[in-house]
Short mmCIF file of C-alpha atoms and ligand atoms in Angstrom, two decimals:
data_model
loop_
_atom_site.label_atom_id
_atom_site.label_comp_id
_atom_site.label_asym_id
_atom_site.label_seq_id
_atom_site.Cartn_x
_atom_site.Cartn_y
_atom_site.Cartn_z
CA MET A 24 26.91 -10.44 -2.18
CA THR A 25 23.10 -10.34 -2.25
CA GLU A 26 21.47 -12.71 0.19
CA PHE A 27 18.84 -15.05 -1.24
CA ILE A 28 15.36 -14.72 0.32
CA PRO A 29 13.40 -18.01 0.08
CA ARG A 30 10.04 -16.37 0.92
CA ALA A 31 9.01 -12.71 1.02
CA ALA A 32 7.09 -11.38 4.04
CA ALA A 33 5.09 -8.93 1.88
CA PRO A 34 5.37 -9.72 -1.84
CA VAL A 35 3.84 -7.30 -4.36
CA ILE A 36 1.37 -9.99 -5.52
CA LYS A 37 1.07 -13.77 -5.37
CA VAL A 38 0.80 -15.20 -8.89
CA ALA A 39 -1.44 -18.24 -9.39
CA ASP A 40 0.70 -20.12 -11.93
CA VAL A 41 2.90 -19.89 -14.98
CA ALA A 42 0.76 -18.97 -17.98
CA TYR A 43 2.77 -19.44 -21.17
CA VAL A 44 6.13 -19.26 -22.89
CA ARG A 45 6.68 -17.01 -25.90
CA PHE A 46 9.26 -18.17 -28.43
CA ALA A 47 10.64 -16.34 -31.47
CA ARG A 48 11.45 -18.57 -34.43
CA ARG A 49 12.73 -18.11 -37.97
CA ASP A 50 10.93 -21.23 -39.21
CA LEU A 51 7.37 -21.08 -37.92
CA GLY A 52 6.20 -24.11 -39.92
CA ARG A 53 8.90 -26.35 -38.47
CA ALA A 54 8.15 -25.14 -34.94
CA GLU A 55 4.46 -25.93 -35.48
CA ARG A 56 5.23 -29.45 -36.72
CA TYR A 57 7.45 -30.00 -33.69
CA PHE A 58 5.04 -28.78 -31.05
CA LEU A 59 2.16 -30.78 -32.53
CA ASP A 60 4.37 -33.90 -32.34
CA PHE A 61 5.23 -32.85 -28.79
CA GLY A 62 1.52 -33.04 -27.94
CA LEU A 63 0.28 -29.47 -27.96
CA ARG A 64 -2.69 -28.55 -30.21
CA LEU A 65 -3.23 -25.56 -32.39
CA SER A 66 -5.45 -22.94 -30.82
CA VAL A 67 -5.02 -20.14 -33.39
CA ARG A 68 -2.72 -19.49 -36.34
CA THR A 69 -2.22 -15.90 -37.49
CA ASP A 70 0.06 -14.62 -40.27
CA ASN A 71 3.00 -14.26 -37.92
CA ALA A 72 2.34 -16.48 -34.93
CA ILE A 73 0.85 -19.72 -33.68
CA TYR A 74 -0.89 -20.20 -30.34
CA LEU A 75 -0.74 -23.71 -28.91
CA ARG A 76 -2.96 -25.13 -26.22
CA GLY A 77 -3.17 -28.26 -24.07
CA VAL A 78 -5.99 -30.47 -22.83
CA LEU A 79 -6.95 -27.93 -20.13
CA PRO A 80 -9.14 -24.96 -21.08
CA GLN A 81 -6.58 -22.12 -21.11
CA HIS A 82 -6.44 -20.56 -24.60
CA HIS A 83 -2.70 -21.21 -25.04
CA TYR A 84 0.44 -22.27 -23.21
CA VAL A 85 2.95 -21.66 -26.02
CA ILE A 86 3.18 -18.75 -28.47
CA VAL A 87 5.60 -19.03 -31.38
CA GLU A 88 6.20 -15.79 -33.28
CA ARG A 89 7.96 -15.39 -36.61
CA ALA A 90 11.26 -13.56 -36.07
CA GLU A 91 14.69 -12.90 -37.53
CA ARG A 92 16.38 -15.18 -35.02
CA ASP A 93 15.41 -18.00 -32.69
CA ALA A 94 14.98 -16.87 -29.10
CA PHE A 95 13.06 -17.24 -25.87
CA ALA A 96 11.02 -14.03 -26.03
CA ALA A 97 8.94 -13.90 -22.83
CA LEU A 98 7.70 -15.74 -19.76
CA GLY A 99 3.97 -15.44 -19.01
CA LEU A 100 2.68 -15.67 -15.43
CA ARG A 101 -0.98 -15.84 -14.41
CA ALA A 102 -2.23 -13.27 -11.90
CA ALA A 103 -4.93 -14.36 -9.45
CA SER A 104 -7.11 -11.25 -9.94
CA PRO A 105 -7.46 -7.98 -11.91
CA ALA A 106 -6.70 -6.15 -8.63
CA ASP A 107 -3.35 -7.94 -8.47
CA LEU A 108 -2.51 -6.74 -11.99
CA ARG A 109 -3.23 -3.18 -10.89
CA ALA A 110 -1.14 -3.53 -7.74
CA LEU A 111 1.76 -4.92 -9.78
CA ALA A 112 1.50 -2.15 -12.37
CA ALA A 113 1.44 0.51 -9.63
CA ALA A 114 4.50 -0.97 -7.90
CA HIS A 115 6.44 -0.79 -11.18
CA ALA A 116 5.08 2.59 -12.31
CA THR A 117 3.55 1.04 -15.43
CA GLN A 118 0.11 0.36 -16.87
CA VAL A 119 -2.22 -2.61 -17.20
CA GLN A 120 -2.67 -3.10 -20.95
CA PRO A 121 -5.18 -5.15 -22.93
CA ALA A 122 -3.39 -8.20 -24.37
CA ASP A 123 -3.74 -7.42 -28.07
CA GLU A 124 -3.51 -10.98 -29.34
CA PRO A 125 -5.64 -14.14 -29.50
CA GLY A 126 -6.67 -15.30 -26.04
CA GLY A 127 -7.12 -11.73 -24.87
CA GLY A 128 -7.16 -10.67 -21.24
CA GLU A 129 -5.11 -7.94 -19.64
CA ARG A 130 -1.46 -7.88 -18.76
CA VAL A 131 1.44 -6.05 -17.17
CA ARG A 132 4.77 -6.25 -18.96
CA LEU A 133 7.92 -6.16 -16.83
CA GLN A 134 11.57 -7.03 -17.32
CA ASP A 135 13.39 -9.30 -14.90
CA PRO A 136 16.90 -8.28 -13.75
CA ALA A 137 18.44 -10.15 -16.68
CA GLY A 138 16.26 -8.27 -19.20
CA LEU A 139 13.76 -11.06 -19.96
CA ALA A 140 10.22 -9.86 -20.71
CA VAL A 141 7.85 -11.15 -18.02
CA GLU A 142 4.16 -10.80 -18.91
CA VAL A 143 1.71 -11.13 -16.04
CA VAL A 144 -1.76 -11.86 -17.41
CA HIS A 145 -5.31 -12.16 -16.17
CA GLY A 146 -8.55 -13.01 -17.89
CA MET A 147 -7.28 -15.13 -20.77
CA GLU A 148 -10.01 -16.85 -22.75
CA GLN A 149 -11.01 -20.33 -21.61
CA LEU A 150 -11.86 -22.92 -24.27
CA PRO A 151 -13.73 -26.20 -23.81
CA GLN A 152 -11.45 -28.81 -22.27
CA LEU A 153 -10.27 -31.48 -24.72
CA PRO A 154 -10.91 -35.21 -24.24
CA TYR A 155 -7.97 -37.36 -23.14
CA ARG A 156 -7.32 -41.04 -22.63
CA ALA A 157 -8.27 -42.70 -19.38
CA PRO A 158 -5.48 -43.03 -16.79
CA ARG A 159 -3.75 -46.42 -16.76
CA VAL A 160 -5.16 -49.13 -14.52
CA ILE A 161 -2.10 -50.57 -12.72
CA ASN A 162 -1.87 -54.18 -11.56
CA LEU A 163 -0.31 -54.49 -8.11
CA PRO A 164 1.17 -57.69 -6.64
CA GLY A 165 -1.81 -58.38 -4.40
CA GLU A 166 -4.38 -56.49 -6.39
CA LYS A 167 -4.95 -57.25 -10.07
CA ARG A 168 -7.35 -54.58 -11.25
CA ARG A 169 -6.87 -55.24 -14.98
CA ARG A 170 -8.03 -58.64 -16.16
CA ASN A 171 -8.10 -59.95 -19.76
CA ALA A 172 -6.95 -56.49 -20.83
CA PRO A 173 -3.35 -55.73 -21.91
CA GLN A 174 -1.93 -52.23 -21.41
CA PRO A 175 -2.50 -50.34 -24.65
CA ALA A 176 0.64 -49.00 -26.38
CA THR A 177 -1.01 -46.61 -28.81
CA PRO A 178 1.56 -44.61 -30.80
CA GLY A 179 1.02 -40.87 -30.88
CA PRO A 180 2.01 -37.59 -29.28
CA ALA A 181 1.84 -37.33 -25.49
CA GLU A 182 -1.32 -35.49 -24.50
CA VAL A 183 0.02 -32.27 -23.02
CA PHE A 184 -2.29 -30.85 -20.36
CA ARG A 185 -0.57 -27.59 -19.46
CA LEU A 186 2.67 -25.70 -19.02
CA GLY A 187 4.08 -26.73 -15.66
CA HIS A 188 7.32 -24.79 -15.13
CA VAL A 189 10.09 -22.78 -16.70
CA VAL A 190 13.78 -22.96 -15.73
CA LEU A 191 16.00 -19.93 -16.24
CA GLN A 192 19.76 -19.84 -16.00
CA ARG A 193 21.16 -16.61 -14.53
CA GLN A 194 24.63 -15.18 -13.92
CA GLU A 195 23.27 -13.50 -10.79
CA PHE A 196 21.33 -16.09 -8.85
CA ALA A 197 20.16 -14.18 -5.75
CA ARG A 198 19.38 -10.92 -7.54
CA ASN A 199 17.12 -12.70 -10.04
CA ALA A 200 15.59 -15.23 -7.63
CA ASN A 201 14.76 -12.47 -5.11
CA TRP A 202 13.09 -10.45 -7.85
CA TYR A 203 10.71 -13.32 -8.61
CA VAL A 204 10.11 -14.03 -4.90
CA ARG A 205 9.40 -10.39 -3.97
CA ASN A 206 7.27 -9.49 -6.99
CA PHE A 207 5.23 -12.67 -7.41
CA GLY A 208 5.14 -14.21 -3.92
CA LEU A 209 6.96 -17.34 -5.03
CA ILE A 210 8.22 -19.64 -2.26
CA ALA A 211 11.40 -21.72 -2.47
CA SER A 212 10.41 -25.39 -2.14
CA ASP A 213 14.00 -26.63 -2.43
CA VAL A 214 17.33 -24.84 -2.66
CA GLU A 215 20.60 -26.35 -3.86
CA LEU A 216 23.81 -25.11 -2.23
CA LEU A 217 27.29 -24.95 -3.70
CA PRO A 218 29.11 -27.79 -1.89
CA SER A 219 32.33 -25.81 -1.33
CA THR A 220 30.80 -22.65 0.14
CA THR A 221 27.13 -23.55 0.91
CA GLU A 222 25.99 -20.50 -1.08
CA PRO A 223 22.58 -21.08 -2.68
CA LEU A 224 22.72 -21.46 -6.46
CA ILE A 225 19.47 -23.10 -7.58
CA ALA A 226 15.99 -22.31 -6.23
CA PHE A 227 12.87 -24.30 -7.11
CA LEU A 228 10.11 -21.72 -6.65
CA ARG A 229 6.43 -22.55 -6.24
CA CYS A 230 3.33 -20.36 -6.21
CA ASP A 231 1.79 -19.37 -2.89
CA ARG A 232 -1.84 -20.45 -3.07
CA GLY A 233 -2.30 -20.61 0.70
CA ALA A 234 -3.92 -23.90 1.73
CA ASP A 235 -4.39 -24.94 -1.92
CA PRO A 236 -1.45 -26.98 -3.17
CA ALA A 237 0.78 -25.70 -5.97
CA ASP A 238 3.36 -27.48 -8.15
CA HIS A 239 6.69 -28.03 -6.38
CA HIS A 240 8.16 -25.53 -8.82
CA SER A 241 6.69 -23.16 -11.37
CA VAL A 242 9.84 -21.10 -11.91
CA VAL A 243 13.40 -22.26 -11.27
CA ILE A 244 16.33 -19.85 -11.10
CA ALA A 245 19.69 -21.57 -11.54
CA PHE A 246 23.13 -20.00 -11.41
CA GLY A 247 24.99 -20.44 -14.71
CA PRO A 248 27.59 -18.99 -17.06
CA GLU A 249 25.08 -16.84 -18.95
CA ASP A 250 21.52 -15.55 -18.74
CA ALA A 251 19.61 -18.13 -20.72
CA PHE A 252 16.44 -20.13 -21.09
CA ASP A 253 17.08 -23.62 -19.76
CA HIS A 254 13.82 -25.48 -20.42
CA ALA A 255 10.04 -25.38 -20.27
CA ALA A 256 8.15 -28.38 -18.87
CA PHE A 257 4.68 -29.58 -19.78
CA GLU A 258 2.45 -31.84 -17.72
CA THR A 259 1.21 -35.09 -19.23
CA LEU A 260 -1.03 -37.80 -17.80
CA ASP A 261 1.32 -40.53 -16.58
CA LEU A 262 4.47 -42.59 -17.11
CA ASP A 263 3.16 -44.11 -20.33
CA ALA A 264 2.40 -40.67 -21.74
CA VAL A 265 5.99 -39.57 -21.05
CA GLY A 266 7.44 -42.80 -22.50
CA LEU A 267 5.16 -43.12 -25.51
CA GLY A 268 5.48 -39.38 -26.15
CA ALA A 269 9.27 -39.78 -26.32
CA GLU A 270 8.89 -42.70 -28.73
CA TRP A 271 6.64 -40.64 -30.96
CA LEU A 272 8.97 -37.64 -31.11
CA GLN A 273 11.96 -39.79 -32.02
CA ARG A 274 9.95 -41.71 -34.62
CA GLN A 275 9.21 -38.37 -36.30
CA GLY A 276 12.94 -37.62 -36.43
CA TRP A 277 13.18 -35.20 -33.49
CA ILE A 278 15.94 -35.36 -30.90
CA LYS A 279 15.58 -36.68 -27.37
CA SER A 280 17.87 -35.16 -24.76
CA TRP A 281 17.49 -37.32 -21.63
CA GLY A 282 14.95 -39.66 -20.07
CA VAL A 283 12.77 -41.40 -19.07
CA GLU A 284 13.69 -40.97 -15.35
CA ARG A 285 12.34 -39.76 -12.04
CA HIS A 286 13.55 -36.50 -10.51
CA ILE A 287 14.36 -36.32 -6.80
CA LEU A 288 13.40 -32.67 -6.12
CA GLY A 289 9.80 -32.45 -7.32
CA SER A 290 9.54 -36.24 -7.93
CA GLN A 291 8.41 -35.90 -11.56
CA ILE A 292 8.75 -38.73 -14.05
CA PHE A 293 10.35 -36.86 -16.92
CA CYS A 294 11.89 -36.87 -20.38
CA TYR A 295 13.70 -33.93 -22.00
CA HIS A 296 13.68 -33.24 -25.72
CA TYR A 297 15.20 -30.63 -28.02
CA ASP A 298 12.92 -28.56 -30.18
CA PRO A 299 14.19 -27.87 -33.74
CA SER A 300 16.02 -24.75 -32.52
CA GLY A 301 17.83 -26.64 -29.74
CA PHE A 302 15.68 -25.28 -26.90
CA ALA A 303 14.91 -27.96 -24.31
CA VAL A 304 11.33 -28.93 -23.55
CA GLU A 305 10.23 -31.51 -21.01
CA HIS A 306 7.32 -33.88 -20.64
CA TYR A 307 6.55 -34.80 -17.05
CA ALA A 308 3.97 -36.59 -14.92
CA ASP A 309 3.33 -37.29 -11.23
CA GLY A 310 5.04 -34.18 -9.82
CA ASP A 311 4.82 -33.14 -6.15
CA VAL A 312 2.53 -30.38 -4.92
CA PHE A 313 2.94 -28.35 -1.72
CA ASP A 314 0.77 -25.84 0.13
CA ALA A 315 2.16 -22.59 1.52
CA ASP A 316 2.99 -24.14 4.91
CA ALA A 317 5.68 -26.53 3.62
CA PRO A 318 9.10 -25.21 4.69
CA THR A 319 12.04 -24.64 2.35
CA ARG A 320 14.49 -27.55 2.23
CA TYR A 321 18.21 -27.14 1.54
CA HIS A 322 20.44 -29.64 -0.24
CA GLN A 323 24.02 -29.99 -1.35
CA GLY A 324 24.04 -29.22 -5.08
CA GLY A 325 25.34 -31.64 -7.68
CA VAL A 326 24.34 -33.88 -10.53
CA SER A 327 23.83 -37.03 -8.46
CA GLY A 328 20.68 -35.48 -7.00
CA LEU A 329 19.12 -34.82 -10.41
CA TYR A 330 17.48 -38.22 -10.74
CA ALA A 331 16.45 -41.18 -8.65
CA TRP A 332 16.60 -43.72 -11.44
CA GLY A 333 16.86 -44.01 -15.20
CA PRO A 334 19.49 -43.92 -17.95
CA ASP A 335 22.77 -42.20 -16.98
CA LEU A 336 22.95 -38.43 -17.25
CA PRO A 337 24.39 -37.67 -20.70
CA ARG A 338 27.30 -35.23 -21.00
CA HIS A 339 25.34 -32.85 -23.23
CA PHE A 340 22.63 -32.30 -20.61
CA ILE A 341 24.69 -29.89 -18.51
CA ASP A 342 26.64 -28.01 -21.12
CA THR A 343 29.82 -26.66 -19.51
CA GLY A 344 31.63 -26.07 -22.81
CA MET A 345 32.81 -22.58 -23.81
CA SER A 346 31.59 -21.40 -27.20
CA PRO A 347 32.86 -17.98 -28.37
CA ARG A 348 29.42 -16.51 -27.65
CA ARG A 349 29.31 -17.94 -24.14
CA LEU A 350 32.87 -16.81 -23.46
CA ALA A 351 31.94 -13.27 -24.48
CA ASN A 352 28.92 -13.40 -22.14
CA VAL A 353 31.06 -14.70 -19.28
CA VAL A 354 33.65 -11.94 -19.77
CA ARG A 355 30.92 -9.29 -19.93
CA GLY A 356 29.29 -10.71 -16.78
CA LEU A 357 32.55 -10.84 -14.84
CA ARG A 358 33.17 -7.18 -15.65
CA SER A 359 29.72 -5.84 -14.92
CA ARG A 360 27.90 -8.06 -12.44
CA GLU A 361 28.60 -8.03 -8.75
CA GLU A 362 27.33 -11.55 -7.98
CA PHE A 363 29.04 -13.21 -10.93
CA THR A 364 32.57 -14.26 -9.97
CA LEU A 365 35.08 -16.63 -11.51
CA ALA A 366 35.45 -18.52 -8.20
CA ARG A 367 31.72 -19.17 -8.10
CA LEU A 368 31.60 -20.20 -11.74
CA LEU A 369 34.47 -22.67 -11.34
CA ALA A 370 33.02 -24.12 -8.11
CA ALA A 371 29.67 -24.64 -9.87
CA LYS A 372 31.41 -26.21 -12.85
CA ARG A 373 33.17 -28.65 -10.50
CA ALA A 374 29.93 -29.57 -8.71
CA TYR A 375 27.81 -29.93 -11.83
CA GLY A 376 30.52 -31.18 -14.18
CA ALA A 377 31.14 -34.27 -12.05
CA LYS A 378 29.93 -37.75 -12.92
CA ALA A 379 26.37 -38.30 -11.75
CA ARG A 380 26.83 -42.01 -11.15
CA PRO A 381 30.18 -43.72 -10.36
CA TRP A 382 29.36 -46.70 -12.57
CA ALA A 383 28.32 -44.69 -15.63
CA GLY A 384 30.31 -45.70 -18.70
CA ARG A 385 32.33 -48.35 -16.82
CA PRO A 386 33.11 -51.32 -19.09
CA PHE A 387 31.88 -54.68 -17.89
CA ARG A 388 32.12 -58.34 -18.68
CA LYS A 389 29.02 -60.46 -18.41
CA PRO A 390 29.34 -62.58 -15.25
CA ARG A 391 29.54 -66.33 -15.90
CA PRO A 392 28.73 -69.26 -13.65
CA ASP A 393 31.77 -70.79 -11.81
FE1 FE2 B 188 11.97 -29.39 -15.44
#
């Protein structure tokens, strides 16, 4: 079995951040309507693609391309310098190419061990930052800072600032996680261990920006029954943005998955939604940041650690069902992949198929006075 490396002594480069996600969609118009309701804004529309931006200046954080079938097409990462792009290209015996699409810049195209296209970019166009609402003024018990002024509850999409992180499910956890750690200098902030064997099976990886803090996780690699996109998360301003953003999406007829809650690892206030193709996207606010000195922490894996508070974890959130397609992928993985074993899969299913909260779904009678 491959051993997971939480931090590489000499990574090829240290990426600065995630850059974008590239989706392929049959219905481009529907995807555009969804992502505008989600809170992204149109940067550019071409005949076969849309480029969506946030409040921050980067030209785009989401690309949706017209395609024959819906898919997660590529993960974009942002290199810190043109020299890093060259070093990465040399290490993989490939070339730095001009990014021949709106937003420009240069990039190196790689494939991760599961075959996902990973595009490392530098020099994307920066647009003027967009205006956004003022942060909430919060009244505290001994400190009332808001007087004669109710909290506004303005309906509308959450203002998305930027792409924050991408979570990938992989049949081979260590092989994939190590690839991201060694190539891009990512550091494991937190690692979840399989309770029965203490093998690592989820790594929350952050960027190494030295003394400058980085998001608790920019890329997450999680062991799972197939190689799949799990979700992409987008940063919003605050709790009200996450809550009001969820209201807005549902009012437009879109489907909420789970939230509003607060995560434990990373501390984000979050809400998950399904885009029209069933791909999960997350709004979050108030996430942790760590500099390069913070050590990796290890935890027993399981669903109870997914959230500190909020509505109970719904059954659909961790999908352990076996569709014919998934079954075929599992069989193929068991035959061909060293790290992917039935014992591991069943142990993970036990740990993550359990009830997150003992009281969830328990019937109750309203207490009455004696
Ligand atoms: Fe997330």
